[in-house]
Amino acid sequence: MVKAPSLISLAALAVKRELLLGDDVIPYVCELPADLFDILLTYLPPLALQKLQTKIKPFRDGDDCGSPDYCFENGRKHGRYGNFNTVWKKLFKTRWSGVTDQIEPVDWQQRYWEAHVQGCLDEAAELVVLPSFRGLISDINISDTILNYIGYEQQMNHLACDYSKLSYHCQQFGHYARCLRLQNALCVEETCVQALCKLLIQNSETLASLEFLHCKLSPSFVEGICRSLCSKRKRIHKIENLSIDISSFIENCPSSVVVELVSFLSSGRSLCSLKLRHCHLDRDFGRMVFSSLLEASSSLSILDLSGNSIGGWLSKYDRSGPLFSLGAGKSLQSLRLLNLRGNNLCKADARDLGSALVHIPNLEILDISDNTIEDDGIRSLIPYFVQASERCNPLVELYLENCELSGRGVSQLLDTLSTLRRPPTSLSIADNNLGSKNRGGVETAKFLSKLMSLAPDLVEVNAGYNLMPLESLTIICSALKVAKGHLQRLDLTGNNWELQPSHVSMLSEFRHNGLPILILPTLQALDVPYDDEP
């Protein structure tokens, strides 16, 4: 037998319908006892909850700061009219159960509508690319699925507001967006730019992060976006994180685009993260970015230019040039992460980079992987590594993967790092030709032996599939005894060894927390392809 609904639930559902259709019931809702008010909140869908929270202020008894539900104290909303924030959190978790924020939001109402607007934009992007699409993006109809999530009901279709249009959702809830991700379909000049610029102007004071993904950006589009975000009076913007990813600039980044972007970067006092990844940028654009950062007054902490062909981008900044005579700008002084992976850099670029890095005193993470800097390039960077170890904020992570380094060049690097007062705590030299395409035989064992002696804090090494002979095991075990470091796992799988009882007893002493440190070859692993790197 189906349980009959309670009187409270029936009343709450009736109030919900009244809230969705009009405002007449709000004065009476405000007179409810606190416990009934809290119960009512749990029955309301987002549209009704939004209306109640927005309209409740005029019916307060007169509070200078407005409803205490809008006031934050220690990250919580509170007051006579219940805890709206808790209800918004529950609504968010119900709709986006798989989404986990790195930092717990303070304002769940803001987080809910921000995610809602992004969902509307993503859905619109899928519709715009269809051959059947005609018209403007602002006129796109939002799907019933999304409308049902926020509590839209069919009897609301006679109201003045057109809840079904994308324009309504951007106008009503766009100001809650702090972060926006825009795909290529939303950046088409003929159908989308005007509406998009309107959305950005609406949010120019509150928008903190903007990401363009898989976009083809025209000069007029770039100009429109930059000008929409900048204050007309002060010509500054409040964007903190700008990302243009796997995109391209139409007409090979003409001068008009360069001028607009230089102006944008120079006027970004709040900018702390700039990512221009895989955008087909050349060295002239790289120079432009570097020059603008020298003059900018932002506190940039992340600069990611990976996946662009910017070889030679620092060549004009010689040791007596403007960079080194005037010192680096504020943006470079605050830089903590520099990603130049896959930028077509050579050993000459490494030399120029070494000179520039001296003027980036707070750099903690440097990635120059997938660049052919070779041994000469790494040698030119060694003086910087030495100087960085003496700073208050030393270099912490260093990535030199696939840089065409030889075993000799890496050994020289390790020799230097082992003498530093504060060496990097993380070093990756994967995919370099340290042996015979890293099927290095007994030389791999000798390299591991030296590595363990120079890096006592090393925790894990993968040295599988290097065609090491069985004699390598004795070399490795001897090194483990002498090093007495913190190594917890050494993967030696993929080497065709026939272990004898004497080997088993020799290996038994090398354990960490009861588990073996050395992971040995197994018959099941013999079909796995050889790895290119220990």
XYZ file of C-alpha atoms in Angstrom:
534
model
C 0.000 0.000 0.000
C 1.372 3.387 -1.018
C 2.019 5.694 1.916
C -0.184 8.789 1.864
C 1.698 12.105 1.557
C 1.966 14.220 4.672
C 0.152 17.504 5.033
C 3.483 19.329 5.191
C 4.667 17.796 1.912
C 1.405 18.663 0.156
C 1.600 22.235 1.424
C 5.261 22.532 0.386
C 4.490 21.295 -3.136
C 1.644 23.804 -3.405
C 3.959 26.640 -2.312
C 6.537 25.445 -4.845
C 4.024 25.740 -7.686
C 2.978 29.210 -6.532
C 6.599 30.349 -6.398
C 7.252 29.092 -9.916
C 4.218 30.953 -11.273
C 4.364 34.219 -9.324
C 5.427 36.226 -6.253
C 2.161 36.539 -4.328
C 2.971 33.790 -1.851
C 6.353 35.160 -0.768
C 5.113 37.508 2.037
C 3.279 34.575 3.608
C 6.295 32.281 3.274
C 8.356 34.844 5.178
C 5.993 34.537 8.123
C 6.519 30.788 8.499
C 8.184 29.491 11.672
C 11.861 28.724 11.189
C 11.425 24.934 11.311
C 8.678 24.941 8.664
C 10.681 27.379 6.527
C 13.674 25.027 6.584
C 11.458 22.100 5.585
C 10.001 24.122 2.720
C 13.465 24.859 1.319
C 14.170 21.153 0.872
C 11.133 20.812 -1.439
C 12.047 23.664 -3.770
C 13.702 23.165 -7.177
C 16.445 25.615 -8.212
C 14.130 28.089 -9.995
C 11.803 28.380 -6.999
C 14.666 28.513 -4.509
C 16.356 31.219 -6.581
C 13.196 33.321 -6.670
C 12.591 32.974 -2.948
C 16.164 33.868 -2.034
C 16.137 36.845 -4.393
C 12.723 38.188 -3.421
C 12.870 37.601 0.325
C 14.925 40.739 1.048
C 12.082 43.307 0.610
C 10.050 41.456 3.229
C 12.720 41.633 5.897
C 12.086 43.829 8.916
C 14.827 46.214 7.886
C 18.396 45.055 7.990
C 21.106 47.413 6.779
C 23.088 44.565 5.267
C 19.991 42.861 3.827
C 18.912 39.347 4.576
C 21.426 37.525 6.759
C 21.029 34.628 4.345
C 23.160 36.650 1.955
C 25.803 37.447 4.564
C 28.795 35.145 4.919
C 30.489 34.419 8.170
C 33.263 31.830 8.287
C 32.163 30.606 4.882
C 28.558 29.834 5.927
C 25.235 31.507 5.142
C 23.022 31.821 8.178
C 20.085 33.728 9.579
C 16.462 33.516 10.538
C 15.397 32.220 7.153
C 17.319 28.955 7.263
C 20.474 27.882 5.540
C 20.027 28.350 1.802
C 23.632 27.352 1.194
C 23.058 23.818 2.485
C 20.105 23.362 0.145
C 22.083 24.669 -2.849
C 24.891 22.245 -2.014
C 22.467 19.332 -1.994
C 20.993 20.419 -5.338
C 24.484 20.663 -6.845
C 25.557 17.257 -5.556
C 22.355 15.689 -6.843
C 22.720 17.089 -10.357
C 26.500 16.759 -10.705
C 27.250 13.816 -8.445
C 30.538 13.045 -10.205
C 32.005 16.559 -9.992
C 34.536 17.192 -7.241
C 36.024 20.645 -6.728
C 39.612 20.851 -5.522
C 38.526 23.553 -3.107
C 35.119 23.288 -1.453
C 32.961 26.183 -2.729
C 31.864 28.786 -0.199
C 28.793 29.925 -2.112
C 26.927 26.886 -3.456
C 24.283 29.046 -5.120
C 27.000 30.641 -7.234
C 28.583 27.248 -7.951
C 25.249 25.751 -9.003
C 24.341 28.427 -11.523
C 27.895 28.628 -12.842
C 27.802 24.905 -13.661
C 24.303 25.327 -15.091
C 25.378 28.100 -17.471
C 28.386 26.031 -18.572
C 26.091 23.085 -19.241
C 23.816 25.282 -21.365
C 26.797 26.578 -23.356
C 28.188 23.069 -23.907
C 24.813 21.867 -25.139
C 24.517 24.874 -27.452
C 27.985 24.155 -28.862
C 26.824 20.679 -29.896
C 23.771 22.093 -31.686
C 25.595 24.893 -33.513
C 27.840 22.458 -35.422
C 24.861 20.584 -36.901
C 24.299 21.293 -40.632
C 20.654 22.022 -39.893
C 21.447 24.903 -37.531
C 20.293 28.315 -38.714
C 20.077 31.592 -36.840
C 21.755 32.963 -33.717
C 23.136 31.046 -30.792
C 21.111 33.134 -28.351
C 17.888 31.696 -29.838
C 18.856 28.055 -29.240
C 16.279 26.092 -27.246
C 17.562 24.481 -24.057
C 16.724 20.792 -23.789
C 13.952 19.475 -21.564
C 16.566 17.550 -19.592
C 18.257 20.737 -18.393
C 14.967 22.549 -17.876
C 13.651 19.697 -15.737
C 16.753 19.868 -13.549
C 15.995 23.456 -12.547
C 12.286 22.826 -11.983
C 10.713 24.194 -15.155
C 7.101 23.074 -15.640
C 4.908 23.260 -18.725
C 2.404 25.614 -17.105
C 5.171 28.224 -16.956
C 5.265 28.610 -20.747
C 2.681 31.393 -20.693
C 4.897 33.615 -18.545
C 6.726 36.620 -19.978
C 10.126 34.945 -19.487
C 11.137 32.500 -22.205
C 12.835 29.863 -20.092
C 13.546 27.705 -23.135
C 16.036 30.122 -24.782
C 19.772 30.134 -24.120
C 19.655 33.935 -23.915
C 17.394 33.763 -20.837
C 19.790 31.499 -18.940
C 22.807 33.645 -19.797
C 21.030 36.858 -18.805
C 19.537 35.514 -15.576
C 22.354 33.311 -14.311
C 25.413 34.371 -16.304
C 26.561 36.760 -13.575
C 27.174 33.752 -11.307
C 29.850 32.392 -13.646
C 33.399 32.827 -12.402
C 34.824 30.346 -14.931
C 33.763 29.785 -18.545
C 34.927 27.193 -21.070
C 34.199 28.106 -24.700
C 34.469 25.653 -27.572
C 35.003 26.451 -31.240
C 31.306 26.364 -32.116
C 30.725 29.240 -29.678
C 33.409 31.355 -31.315
C 31.937 31.549 -34.835
C 31.841 35.209 -35.787
C 28.655 35.104 -37.877
C 26.386 33.479 -35.275
C 27.917 33.779 -31.823
C 30.317 36.650 -31.254
C 27.774 39.337 -30.457
C 25.975 37.165 -27.895
C 29.249 35.965 -26.407
C 30.618 39.491 -26.038
C 27.386 40.497 -24.328
C 27.827 37.639 -21.850
C 31.436 38.647 -21.151
C 30.548 42.312 -20.680
C 27.851 41.259 -18.222
C 30.445 39.288 -16.251
C 33.521 41.458 -16.757
C 33.676 42.404 -13.070
C 33.270 38.858 -11.716
C 34.671 36.464 -14.334
C 37.979 35.011 -13.134
C 38.807 32.162 -15.561
C 38.294 31.907 -19.314
C 39.219 28.897 -21.443
C 39.067 28.519 -25.229
C 39.249 24.916 -26.459
C 39.623 23.725 -30.088
C 38.913 27.237 -31.388
C 39.789 29.073 -34.586
C 40.104 32.683 -33.505
C 39.735 35.497 -36.028
C 41.244 38.981 -35.491
C 37.827 40.588 -34.984
C 36.835 37.872 -32.519
C 40.003 38.363 -30.455
C 39.456 42.118 -30.488
C 35.835 41.723 -29.388
C 36.694 39.361 -26.542
C 39.570 41.474 -25.209
C 37.551 44.680 -25.281
C 34.512 43.029 -23.689
C 36.586 41.992 -20.693
C 38.389 45.283 -20.149
C 36.919 48.132 -18.154
C 36.067 50.978 -20.530
C 37.196 53.552 -18.006
C 40.473 52.038 -16.786
C 41.240 49.617 -19.647
C 42.092 46.835 -17.196
C 40.511 43.405 -16.771
C 40.060 41.074 -13.808
C 40.778 37.737 -15.495
C 42.997 35.562 -13.285
C 43.326 32.482 -15.510
C 43.394 32.594 -19.322
C 43.770 29.383 -21.322
C 43.774 28.960 -25.107
C 44.191 25.247 -25.745
C 44.578 23.251 -28.980
C 43.449 26.277 -30.960
C 44.702 28.481 -33.764
C 44.609 32.092 -34.848
C 43.186 32.671 -38.308
C 45.581 34.470 -40.710
C 48.640 33.275 -38.777
C 48.260 35.711 -35.924
C 48.339 39.056 -37.799
C 49.618 42.238 -36.247
C 46.140 43.290 -35.118
C 45.836 40.142 -32.993
C 49.300 40.656 -31.554
C 48.517 44.264 -30.621
C 45.232 43.283 -28.985
C 46.775 40.413 -27.004
C 49.760 42.503 -25.910
C 47.361 45.133 -24.635
C 45.292 42.481 -22.875
C 48.294 40.891 -21.153
C 49.686 44.257 -20.152
C 46.383 45.328 -18.583
C 45.854 42.132 -16.581
C 46.817 43.096 -13.059
C 44.990 40.058 -11.666
C 46.409 37.579 -14.182
C 48.098 34.661 -12.406
C 47.904 31.856 -14.998
C 48.478 32.121 -18.762
C 48.256 28.963 -20.888
C 48.682 29.123 -24.668
C 49.093 25.433 -25.503
C 49.237 23.843 -28.955
C 48.164 27.036 -30.698
C 50.554 26.930 -33.703
C 52.428 29.946 -32.352
C 55.851 30.934 -33.706
C 58.902 32.547 -32.127
C 57.687 36.084 -32.874
C 54.572 35.416 -30.821
C 56.731 33.915 -28.082
C 58.816 37.089 -28.028
C 55.646 39.156 -27.862
C 54.407 37.234 -24.822
C 57.779 37.529 -23.098
C 58.066 41.253 -23.828
C 54.550 41.976 -22.609
C 55.203 40.089 -19.378
C 58.309 42.191 -18.797
C 56.109 45.271 -18.828
C 53.007 43.823 -17.137
C 52.214 44.471 -13.487
C 50.412 41.178 -12.811
C 51.587 38.521 -10.375
C 51.775 35.698 -12.900
C 52.580 32.326 -11.334
C 51.964 29.940 -14.280
C 53.168 30.346 -17.866
C 52.487 27.417 -20.204
C 53.532 27.755 -23.854
C 53.852 24.026 -24.558
C 53.236 22.588 -27.999
C 54.253 25.666 -30.015
C 57.180 26.185 -32.373
C 58.935 29.089 -30.660
C 62.581 28.142 -31.149
C 64.715 31.308 -31.091
C 62.150 33.262 -29.075
C 64.774 34.525 -26.612
C 67.605 35.013 -29.094
C 67.269 38.797 -29.283
C 67.615 39.119 -25.500
C 71.390 38.885 -25.307
C 73.226 39.284 -22.026
C 73.561 43.035 -22.522
C 70.063 43.493 -23.954
C 66.959 45.073 -22.403
C 66.059 42.035 -20.306
C 69.331 41.939 -18.452
C 69.949 45.676 -18.227
C 66.516 46.499 -16.831
C 65.766 43.302 -14.919
C 62.650 41.218 -15.280
C 59.186 42.640 -14.757
C 56.865 41.881 -11.883
C 55.157 39.079 -13.829
C 58.408 37.141 -14.196
C 59.452 37.851 -10.629
C 56.387 35.959 -9.392
C 56.528 33.084 -11.917
C 56.533 29.638 -10.251
C 55.782 27.261 -13.152
C 57.222 27.474 -16.658
C 56.170 24.839 -19.207
C 58.080 24.882 -22.504
C 57.450 21.236 -23.427
C 57.557 20.498 -27.157
C 58.524 24.028 -28.272
C 61.105 23.058 -30.920
C 63.939 24.404 -28.788
C 67.562 23.546 -29.522
C 70.793 23.834 -27.547
C 71.112 27.547 -28.442
C 67.663 28.135 -26.964
C 68.743 26.334 -23.800
C 71.664 28.747 -23.488
C 69.360 31.762 -23.909
C 66.878 30.254 -21.479
C 69.587 29.766 -18.870
C 70.345 33.486 -19.012
C 66.672 34.408 -18.701
C 65.921 31.978 -15.853
C 68.386 33.767 -13.610
C 65.892 36.642 -13.566
C 62.948 34.427 -12.522
C 63.859 34.047 -8.834
C 60.802 32.133 -7.609
C 60.560 29.418 -10.262
C 59.746 26.038 -8.703
C 58.714 23.866 -11.687
C 60.474 23.820 -15.058
C 59.458 21.537 -17.940
C 61.547 21.651 -21.109
C 60.820 18.096 -22.254
C 60.447 17.112 -25.925
C 63.047 19.658 -27.064
C 66.316 18.684 -28.772
C 68.604 20.603 -26.422
C 71.135 17.707 -26.289
C 74.079 17.485 -23.894
C 75.383 20.951 -24.787
C 72.016 22.426 -23.886
C 71.871 20.762 -20.491
C 75.438 21.875 -19.739
C 74.474 25.501 -20.425
C 71.658 25.168 -17.885
C 73.814 23.713 -15.099
C 74.962 27.163 -13.815
C 71.292 28.096 -13.380
C 70.579 24.879 -11.448
C 73.472 25.687 -9.116
C 72.241 29.221 -8.502
C 68.614 28.092 -8.058
C 69.597 25.730 -5.245
C 70.830 28.694 -3.184
C 67.572 30.650 -3.387
C 64.938 30.928 -0.692
C 62.582 29.168 -3.110
C 64.712 26.595 -4.943
C 63.744 24.667 -8.053
C 61.565 21.734 -6.913
C 60.597 19.849 -10.097
C 62.645 19.477 -13.273
C 61.441 17.674 -16.410
C 63.975 16.822 -19.142
C 62.166 14.036 -20.974
C 63.035 13.257 -24.611
C 65.696 15.964 -24.906
C 68.193 13.766 -26.804
C 70.477 13.560 -23.794
C 73.150 10.884 -23.647
C 74.259 8.894 -20.641
C 77.309 11.157 -20.372
C 75.218 14.323 -20.327
C 72.831 12.933 -17.708
C 75.756 11.742 -15.575
C 77.205 15.247 -15.631
C 73.837 16.630 -14.598
C 73.508 14.126 -11.753
C 77.049 14.861 -10.582
C 76.106 18.529 -10.313
C 72.742 17.939 -8.633
C 74.361 15.673 -6.043
C 76.547 18.547 -4.829
C 73.748 21.090 -4.483
C 72.580 22.270 -1.083
C 68.918 22.037 -2.103
C 68.559 19.976 -5.312
C 65.195 19.391 -7.054
C 63.066 16.816 -5.258
C 61.620 15.522 -8.553
C 63.609 14.835 -11.732
C 62.396 13.119 -14.900
C 64.842 12.132 -17.649
C 62.595 9.603 -19.390
C 62.822 8.859 -23.136
C 66.449 9.910 -23.524
C 69.044 7.774 -25.282
C 70.914 6.709 -22.158
C 71.940 3.334 -23.615
C 71.234 1.454 -26.861
C 67.727 2.967 -27.225
C 67.536 2.244 -23.499
C 67.898 -1.447 -24.070
C 71.092 -0.711 -22.299
C 72.162 -4.112 -21.042
C 74.622 -4.085 -18.148
C 75.170 -0.330 -18.637
C 71.654 0.216 -17.311
C 72.628 -1.520 -14.073
C 75.740 0.646 -13.773
C 73.637 3.775 -14.372
C 71.158 2.690 -11.684
C 74.021 2.075 -9.301
C 75.284 5.617 -9.733
C 71.790 7.051 -9.584
C 71.104 5.408 -6.214
C 74.321 6.758 -4.762
C 73.635 10.307 -5.939
C 69.910 10.408 -5.131
C 69.371 8.867 -1.688
C 65.849 10.321 -1.471
C 64.742 8.497 -4.622
C 61.587 6.478 -3.895
C 60.679 4.641 -7.127
C 62.431 3.688 -10.382
C 61.084 1.869 -13.435
C 63.961 0.134 -15.218
C 61.968 -2.564 -16.977
C 62.654 -3.970 -20.460
C 66.275 -2.943 -20.794
C 67.691 -6.340 -21.885
C 69.902 -6.494 -18.802
C 71.914 -9.688 -18.324
C 71.555 -11.628 -15.088
C 74.850 -10.259 -13.785
C 73.147 -6.853 -13.553
C 71.204 -8.103 -10.542
C 74.382 -8.437 -8.488
C 75.444 -4.893 -9.397
C 72.058 -3.496 -8.413
C 71.957 -5.374 -5.091
C 75.448 -4.165 -4.188
C 74.390 -0.580 -4.925
C 71.286 -0.967 -2.747
C 73.413 -2.130 0.180
C 75.830 0.775 -0.102
C 73.278 3.526 -0.846
C 71.067 2.926 2.216
C 68.562 5.367 0.725
C 64.781 5.547 0.714
C 64.108 3.477 -2.404
C 60.809 1.622 -2.017
C 60.315 0.077 -5.448
C 62.641 -0.817 -8.336
C 60.848 -2.362 -11.315
C 63.067 -4.833 -13.202
C 60.323 -6.648 -15.102
C 60.772 -7.528 -18.762
C 64.364 -8.828 -18.432
C 64.759 -12.469 -19.426
C 66.383 -13.875 -16.305
C 66.509 -17.446 -15.001
C 66.800 -16.886 -11.263
C 68.638 -19.368 -9.073
C 68.045 -20.131 -5.359
C 71.124 -18.053 -4.498
C 69.509 -15.019 -6.120
C 66.320 -15.495 -4.125
C 68.200 -15.453 -0.817
C 70.182 -12.385 -1.937
C 66.996 -10.498 -2.746
C 65.160 -11.369 0.457
C 66.948 -8.670 2.500
C 65.654 -5.818 0.328
C 62.170 -5.042 1.594
C 60.145 -1.958 2.529
C 57.269 -2.264 4.974
C 57.289 -5.989 4.417
C 57.079 -5.727 0.621
C 59.936 -6.556 -1.787
C 61.764 -3.539 -3.209
C 62.883 -5.342 -6.346
C 60.067 -6.270 -8.728
C 61.427 -9.168 -10.757
C 60.608 -10.532 -14.243
C 57.667 -12.879 -14.626
C 56.752 -15.180 -17.464
C 53.448 -13.381 -17.934
C 55.208 -10.090 -18.684
C 57.441 -11.321 -21.486
C 55.021 -10.266 -24.236
C 54.902 -6.607 -23.134
C 56.670 -4.222 -25.603
C 60.036 -2.869 -24.560
C 60.022 0.528 -22.888
C 62.293 3.224 -24.286
C 63.370 4.517 -20.909
C 64.366 3.279 -17.444
